[in-house]
Amino acid sequence: MNVTSAILITIAILFCTNLIGYIYTALILHTNLINDYRIQPKEYFARRFYKRFPLILFNLSILLSVGAVGVYLFYDILDFSTPTLGLFLFQLILIFLIDDLYFYFYHAALHTKFLYKHIHKTHHRSTMPIPMEYIFTHPLEWFFGAIGPFIGLAVIALFFPQINIYAFWTMSALRNLHELDIHSGIKSSKIVSAIPFYGTTEHHDLHHSKNRGNYASTFTIWDKIFRTEIID
Ligand SMILES: [Zn+2]
Ligand SMILES: [Zn+2]
């Protein structure tokens, strides 16, 4: 596969997952189909969300640009062949773990006084987030968060000659869908909650309502190890 096709598929994956996120958000704002399952029962005003929409779209353009430039820069070490299931799962989990550990320290740093006041406060204007507000952040915060998967690729490249593109694409899609889920404000299903160390919606929703603790995203293991977990 040539570099242009790889970039276009990456952009398509990122765009489509965000389109799903917008549809999910619109269902919450404009219908009552899933409102019975909300964690926080307060009313949400659509007008407030659409005021935030320009920044959300701007950050989406940053996300697509980082994805395109990242695939361009890492193209030479990307493997486009069909992987074995073992290699696929191993690299998928590794990219997730490295990105998530990076995100944990990054997010905890964003809660220090200076960075919170000047950068992270924007994201915390949502005390009761809805899906697309996962990307409602200061653009600088968004940029340094969006490079996480590529930090994962850079670390893996130290140990592996190549990284399978399907592991990377799957991670990119799941990462976005998970971010949409934990900002949805909709209660997690019992199946998802049963996955060990899985970062549930309740875990991150509590971070938004309390403004402290629960800095991890995909895996709660980091909050347990570094003793920053809050449960109520
Ligand atoms: Zn935060
Ligand atoms: Zn958040």
mmCIF file of C-alpha atoms and ligand atoms in Angstrom:
data_model
loop_
_atom_site.group_PDB
_atom_site.id
_atom_site.type_symbol
_atom_site.label_atom_id
_atom_site.label_comp_id
_atom_site.label_asym_id
_atom_site.label_seq_id
_atom_site.Cartn_x
_atom_site.Cartn_y
_atom_site.Cartn_z
ATOM 1 C CA MET A 1 0.000 0.000 0.000
ATOM 2 C CA ASN A 2 1.382 3.423 -0.876
ATOM 3 C CA VAL A 3 1.692 6.238 1.649
ATOM 4 C CA THR A 4 -1.240 8.256 0.231
ATOM 5 C CA SER A 5 -3.660 5.330 0.625
ATOM 6 C CA ALA A 6 -2.393 4.676 4.175
ATOM 7 C CA ILE A 7 -2.943 8.329 5.112
ATOM 8 C CA LEU A 8 -6.423 8.440 3.520
ATOM 9 C CA ILE A 9 -7.553 5.275 5.342
ATOM 10 C CA THR A 10 -6.221 6.661 8.652
ATOM 11 C CA ILE A 11 -8.140 9.916 8.113
ATOM 12 C CA ALA A 12 -11.278 7.966 7.144
ATOM 13 C CA ILE A 13 -11.096 5.868 10.349
ATOM 14 C CA LEU A 14 -10.679 8.962 12.532
ATOM 15 C CA PHE A 15 -13.448 10.826 10.691
ATOM 16 C CA CYS A 16 -15.940 7.923 10.792
ATOM 17 C CA THR A 17 -15.472 7.287 14.519
ATOM 18 C CA ASN A 18 -16.149 10.983 15.139
ATOM 19 C CA LEU A 19 -19.217 10.847 12.909
ATOM 20 C CA ILE A 20 -20.502 7.985 15.082
ATOM 21 C CA GLY A 21 -19.706 10.221 18.072
ATOM 22 C CA TYR A 22 -21.743 13.086 16.629
ATOM 23 C CA ILE A 23 -24.732 10.802 15.954
ATOM 24 C CA TYR A 24 -24.465 9.451 19.532
ATOM 25 C CA THR A 25 -24.340 13.032 20.849
ATOM 26 C CA ALA A 26 -27.336 14.099 18.741
ATOM 27 C CA LEU A 27 -29.358 11.132 20.061
ATOM 28 C CA ILE A 28 -28.664 12.275 23.633
ATOM 29 C CA LEU A 29 -29.411 15.936 22.903
ATOM 30 C CA HIS A 30 -32.448 15.620 20.665
ATOM 31 C CA THR A 31 -34.205 12.377 21.658
ATOM 32 C CA ASN A 32 -35.182 10.566 24.840
ATOM 33 C CA LEU A 33 -34.076 7.151 23.552
ATOM 34 C CA ILE A 34 -31.157 6.732 25.956
ATOM 35 C CA ASN A 35 -31.728 9.455 28.540
ATOM 36 C CA ASP A 36 -33.018 6.944 31.094
ATOM 37 C CA TYR A 37 -29.493 5.495 31.257
ATOM 38 C CA ARG A 38 -27.660 8.715 32.104
ATOM 39 C CA ILE A 39 -25.317 8.775 35.112
ATOM 40 C CA GLN A 40 -26.126 12.393 36.064
ATOM 41 C CA PRO A 41 -29.828 13.156 35.764
ATOM 42 C CA LYS A 42 -29.522 16.949 35.235
ATOM 43 C CA GLU A 43 -30.875 18.547 32.078
ATOM 44 C CA TYR A 44 -28.422 19.177 29.250
ATOM 45 C CA PHE A 45 -28.923 22.107 26.912
ATOM 46 C CA ALA A 46 -28.182 21.527 23.221
ATOM 47 C CA ARG A 47 -27.473 25.244 22.786
ATOM 48 C CA ARG A 48 -24.481 24.949 25.110
ATOM 49 C CA PHE A 49 -23.073 22.077 23.059
ATOM 50 C CA TYR A 50 -23.423 23.904 19.731
ATOM 51 C CA LYS A 51 -21.595 26.915 21.207
ATOM 52 C CA ARG A 52 -18.714 24.510 21.831
ATOM 53 C CA PHE A 53 -18.957 22.959 18.379
ATOM 54 C CA PRO A 54 -16.495 25.292 16.527
ATOM 55 C CA LEU A 55 -13.666 24.344 18.942
ATOM 56 C CA ILE A 56 -14.651 20.677 18.614
ATOM 57 C CA LEU A 57 -14.400 20.931 14.798
ATOM 58 C CA PHE A 58 -11.055 22.750 15.038
ATOM 59 C CA ASN A 59 -9.680 20.002 17.291
ATOM 60 C CA LEU A 60 -11.032 17.386 14.889
ATOM 61 C CA SER A 61 -8.932 18.992 12.146
ATOM 62 C CA ILE A 62 -5.889 18.732 14.478
ATOM 63 C CA LEU A 63 -6.678 15.041 15.079
ATOM 64 C CA LEU A 64 -6.890 14.283 11.342
ATOM 65 C CA SER A 65 -3.693 16.259 10.657
ATOM 66 C CA VAL A 66 -1.737 14.484 13.420
ATOM 67 C CA GLY A 67 -2.969 11.128 12.055
ATOM 68 C CA ALA A 68 -1.904 12.002 8.506
ATOM 69 C CA VAL A 69 1.523 13.401 9.453
ATOM 70 C CA GLY A 70 2.146 10.533 11.896
ATOM 71 C CA VAL A 71 1.463 7.831 9.283
ATOM 72 C CA TYR A 72 3.667 9.734 6.824
ATOM 73 C CA LEU A 73 6.555 9.882 9.338
ATOM 74 C CA PHE A 74 6.217 6.247 10.444
ATOM 75 C CA TYR A 75 5.440 4.850 6.978
ATOM 76 C CA ASP A 76 8.807 3.097 6.583
ATOM 77 C CA ILE A 77 8.311 0.950 9.685
ATOM 78 C CA LEU A 78 4.654 0.105 9.020
ATOM 79 C CA ASP A 79 3.871 -3.442 7.891
ATOM 80 C CA PHE A 80 0.827 -3.778 5.622
ATOM 81 C CA SER A 81 0.642 -7.586 5.462
ATOM 82 C CA THR A 82 -2.077 -9.597 7.217
ATOM 83 C CA PRO A 83 -0.718 -10.268 10.737
ATOM 84 C CA THR A 84 -1.007 -13.456 12.809
ATOM 85 C CA LEU A 85 -3.611 -13.091 15.558
ATOM 86 C CA GLY A 86 -0.886 -13.272 18.207
ATOM 87 C CA LEU A 87 1.196 -10.471 16.716
ATOM 88 C CA PHE A 88 -1.900 -8.343 16.065
ATOM 89 C CA LEU A 89 -3.143 -8.610 19.659
ATOM 90 C CA PHE A 90 0.325 -8.155 21.147
ATOM 91 C CA GLN A 91 1.050 -4.949 19.212
ATOM 92 C CA LEU A 92 -2.512 -3.658 19.712
ATOM 93 C CA ILE A 93 -2.291 -4.039 23.495
ATOM 94 C CA LEU A 94 1.231 -2.597 23.549
ATOM 95 C CA ILE A 95 0.219 0.585 21.670
ATOM 96 C CA PHE A 96 -2.745 0.976 24.047
ATOM 97 C CA LEU A 97 -0.614 0.494 27.175
ATOM 98 C CA ILE A 98 2.096 2.970 26.122
ATOM 99 C CA ASP A 99 -0.422 5.580 24.940
ATOM 100 C CA ASP A 100 -2.434 5.160 28.128
ATOM 101 C CA LEU A 101 0.566 5.431 30.461
ATOM 102 C CA TYR A 102 1.639 8.573 28.595
ATOM 103 C CA PHE A 103 -1.911 9.936 28.886
ATOM 104 C CA TYR A 104 -2.019 9.234 32.624
ATOM 105 C CA PHE A 105 1.070 11.350 33.400
ATOM 106 C CA TYR A 106 0.059 13.980 30.869
ATOM 107 C CA HIS A 107 -3.431 14.274 32.374
ATOM 108 C CA ALA A 108 -2.106 14.360 35.962
ATOM 109 C CA ALA A 109 0.302 17.151 34.887
ATOM 110 C CA LEU A 110 -2.638 19.059 33.367
ATOM 111 C CA HIS A 111 -4.132 19.146 36.860
ATOM 112 C CA THR A 112 -1.192 21.102 38.288
ATOM 113 C CA LYS A 113 -2.112 24.717 39.047
ATOM 114 C CA PHE A 114 -0.594 26.518 36.039
ATOM 115 C CA LEU A 115 -1.561 23.985 33.348
ATOM 116 C CA TYR A 116 -5.059 23.605 34.760
ATOM 117 C CA LYS A 117 -5.684 27.343 34.794
ATOM 118 C CA HIS A 118 -4.336 28.026 31.309
ATOM 119 C CA ILE A 119 -5.034 24.775 29.423
ATOM 120 C CA HIS A 120 -7.092 22.015 31.034
ATOM 121 C CA LYS A 121 -9.843 24.210 32.468
ATOM 122 C CA THR A 122 -11.523 24.279 29.052
ATOM 123 C CA HIS A 123 -12.146 20.511 29.099
ATOM 124 C CA HIS A 124 -13.483 20.743 32.645
ATOM 125 C CA ARG A 125 -16.125 23.257 31.660
ATOM 126 C CA SER A 126 -18.052 20.030 31.046
ATOM 127 C CA THR A 127 -19.023 18.812 34.501
ATOM 128 C CA MET A 128 -21.559 16.458 32.920
ATOM 129 C CA PRO A 129 -19.975 15.533 29.583
ATOM 130 C CA ILE A 130 -21.676 14.184 26.479
ATOM 131 C CA PRO A 131 -19.803 12.095 23.846
ATOM 132 C CA MET A 132 -18.332 14.726 21.496
ATOM 133 C CA GLU A 133 -17.082 16.754 24.449
ATOM 134 C CA TYR A 134 -14.200 14.302 24.635
ATOM 135 C CA ILE A 135 -12.617 16.592 22.044
ATOM 136 C CA PHE A 136 -13.712 19.840 23.729
ATOM 137 C CA THR A 137 -10.301 20.890 25.008
ATOM 138 C CA HIS A 138 -7.753 23.644 24.569
ATOM 139 C CA PRO A 139 -6.117 22.958 21.130
ATOM 140 C CA LEU A 140 -2.679 22.597 22.743
ATOM 141 C CA GLU A 141 -4.020 19.985 25.151
ATOM 142 C CA TRP A 142 -5.622 18.203 22.226
ATOM 143 C CA PHE A 143 -2.456 18.191 20.118
ATOM 144 C CA PHE A 144 -0.255 16.701 22.854
ATOM 145 C CA GLY A 145 -2.927 14.088 23.617
ATOM 146 C CA ALA A 146 -3.358 13.163 19.942
ATOM 147 C CA ILE A 147 0.318 12.261 19.526
ATOM 148 C CA GLY A 148 -0.001 9.517 22.185
ATOM 149 C CA PRO A 149 -0.504 6.595 19.733
ATOM 150 C CA PHE A 150 2.586 7.721 17.797
ATOM 151 C CA ILE A 151 4.619 7.803 21.006
ATOM 152 C CA GLY A 152 3.421 4.193 21.313
ATOM 153 C CA LEU A 153 4.665 3.428 17.786
ATOM 154 C CA ALA A 154 8.043 5.091 18.502
ATOM 155 C CA VAL A 155 8.570 3.003 21.659
ATOM 156 C CA ILE A 156 7.510 -0.245 19.954
ATOM 157 C CA ALA A 157 9.872 0.529 17.045
ATOM 158 C CA LEU A 158 12.752 0.187 19.544
ATOM 159 C CA PHE A 159 11.914 -3.514 19.948
ATOM 160 C CA PHE A 160 10.183 -4.527 16.711
ATOM 161 C CA PRO A 161 11.487 -4.010 13.163
ATOM 162 C CA GLN A 162 7.929 -3.259 11.961
ATOM 163 C CA ILE A 163 4.515 -2.383 13.372
ATOM 164 C CA ASN A 164 1.429 -3.862 11.809
ATOM 165 C CA ILE A 165 -0.872 -1.229 10.350
ATOM 166 C CA TYR A 166 -4.010 -3.210 11.287
ATOM 167 C CA ALA A 167 -2.984 -3.135 14.954
ATOM 168 C CA PHE A 168 -2.493 0.640 14.660
ATOM 169 C CA TRP A 169 -5.765 1.271 12.797
ATOM 170 C CA THR A 170 -7.743 -0.892 15.237
ATOM 171 C CA MET A 171 -6.171 0.941 18.170
ATOM 172 C CA SER A 172 -6.994 4.335 16.602
ATOM 173 C CA ALA A 173 -10.651 3.391 16.111
ATOM 174 C CA LEU A 174 -11.089 1.783 19.550
ATOM 175 C CA ARG A 175 -9.301 4.667 21.273
ATOM 176 C CA ASN A 176 -11.727 7.193 19.763
ATOM 177 C CA LEU A 177 -14.798 5.057 20.450
ATOM 178 C CA HIS A 178 -13.659 4.525 24.048
ATOM 179 C CA GLU A 179 -13.124 8.282 24.539
ATOM 180 C CA LEU A 180 -16.640 8.897 23.184
ATOM 181 C CA ASP A 181 -17.995 6.253 25.537
ATOM 182 C CA ILE A 182 -16.347 7.562 28.718
ATOM 183 C CA HIS A 183 -17.625 11.081 27.965
ATOM 184 C CA SER A 184 -21.113 9.869 27.071
ATOM 185 C CA GLY A 185 -22.568 10.186 30.565
ATOM 186 C CA ILE A 186 -24.397 6.912 29.815
ATOM 187 C CA LYS A 187 -24.030 4.079 32.356
ATOM 188 C CA SER A 188 -21.608 1.309 31.339
ATOM 189 C CA SER A 189 -23.018 -2.104 30.536
ATOM 190 C CA LYS A 190 -22.354 -4.973 32.970
ATOM 191 C CA ILE A 191 -20.239 -6.776 30.337
ATOM 192 C CA VAL A 192 -17.888 -3.813 29.846
ATOM 193 C CA SER A 193 -17.660 -3.145 33.598
ATOM 194 C CA ALA A 194 -16.571 -6.766 34.129
ATOM 195 C CA ILE A 195 -13.417 -6.327 31.986
ATOM 196 C CA PRO A 196 -10.515 -6.052 34.476
ATOM 197 C CA PHE A 197 -9.046 -2.511 34.750
ATOM 198 C CA TYR A 198 -11.324 -1.217 31.975
ATOM 199 C CA GLY A 199 -11.845 2.548 32.183
ATOM 200 C CA THR A 200 -15.623 2.846 32.428
ATOM 201 C CA THR A 201 -17.812 5.891 31.814
ATOM 202 C CA GLU A 202 -18.492 6.090 35.556
ATOM 203 C CA HIS A 203 -14.720 6.323 36.198
ATOM 204 C CA HIS A 204 -14.217 9.348 33.925
ATOM 205 C CA ASP A 205 -17.605 10.932 34.616
ATOM 206 C CA LEU A 206 -16.591 11.096 38.277
ATOM 207 C CA HIS A 207 -13.371 12.852 37.222
ATOM 208 C CA HIS A 208 -15.462 15.527 35.488
ATOM 209 C CA SER A 209 -17.961 15.952 38.306
ATOM 210 C CA LYS A 210 -15.324 16.023 41.100
ATOM 211 C CA ASN A 211 -12.517 17.690 39.131
ATOM 212 C CA ARG A 212 -9.820 15.459 40.664
ATOM 213 C CA GLY A 213 -8.521 11.852 40.692
ATOM 214 C CA ASN A 214 -9.191 9.144 38.079
ATOM 215 C CA TYR A 215 -6.620 10.502 35.619
ATOM 216 C CA ALA A 216 -6.374 7.270 33.606
ATOM 217 C CA SER A 217 -8.419 6.729 30.479
ATOM 218 C CA THR A 218 -8.369 3.295 28.861
ATOM 219 C CA PHE A 219 -7.123 1.251 31.844
ATOM 220 C CA THR A 220 -7.794 2.171 35.479
ATOM 221 C CA ILE A 221 -4.689 0.211 36.494
ATOM 222 C CA TRP A 222 -2.606 3.432 36.503
ATOM 223 C CA ASP A 223 -4.898 5.103 39.050
ATOM 224 C CA LYS A 224 -4.620 2.016 41.248
ATOM 225 C CA ILE A 225 -0.800 1.861 40.993
ATOM 226 C CA PHE A 226 -0.339 5.603 41.621
ATOM 227 C CA ARG A 227 -3.157 5.776 44.198
ATOM 228 C CA THR A 228 -5.223 8.427 42.429
ATOM 229 C CA GLU A 229 -8.403 6.401 42.074
ATOM 230 C CA ILE A 230 -11.652 7.850 43.432
ATOM 231 C CA ILE A 231 -14.840 5.815 43.598
ATOM 232 C CA ASP A 232 -17.374 8.356 44.887
HETATM 233 ZN ZN ZN B 1 -8.936 16.393 33.927
HETATM 234 ZN ZN ZN B 2 -12.671 14.132 29.937
#
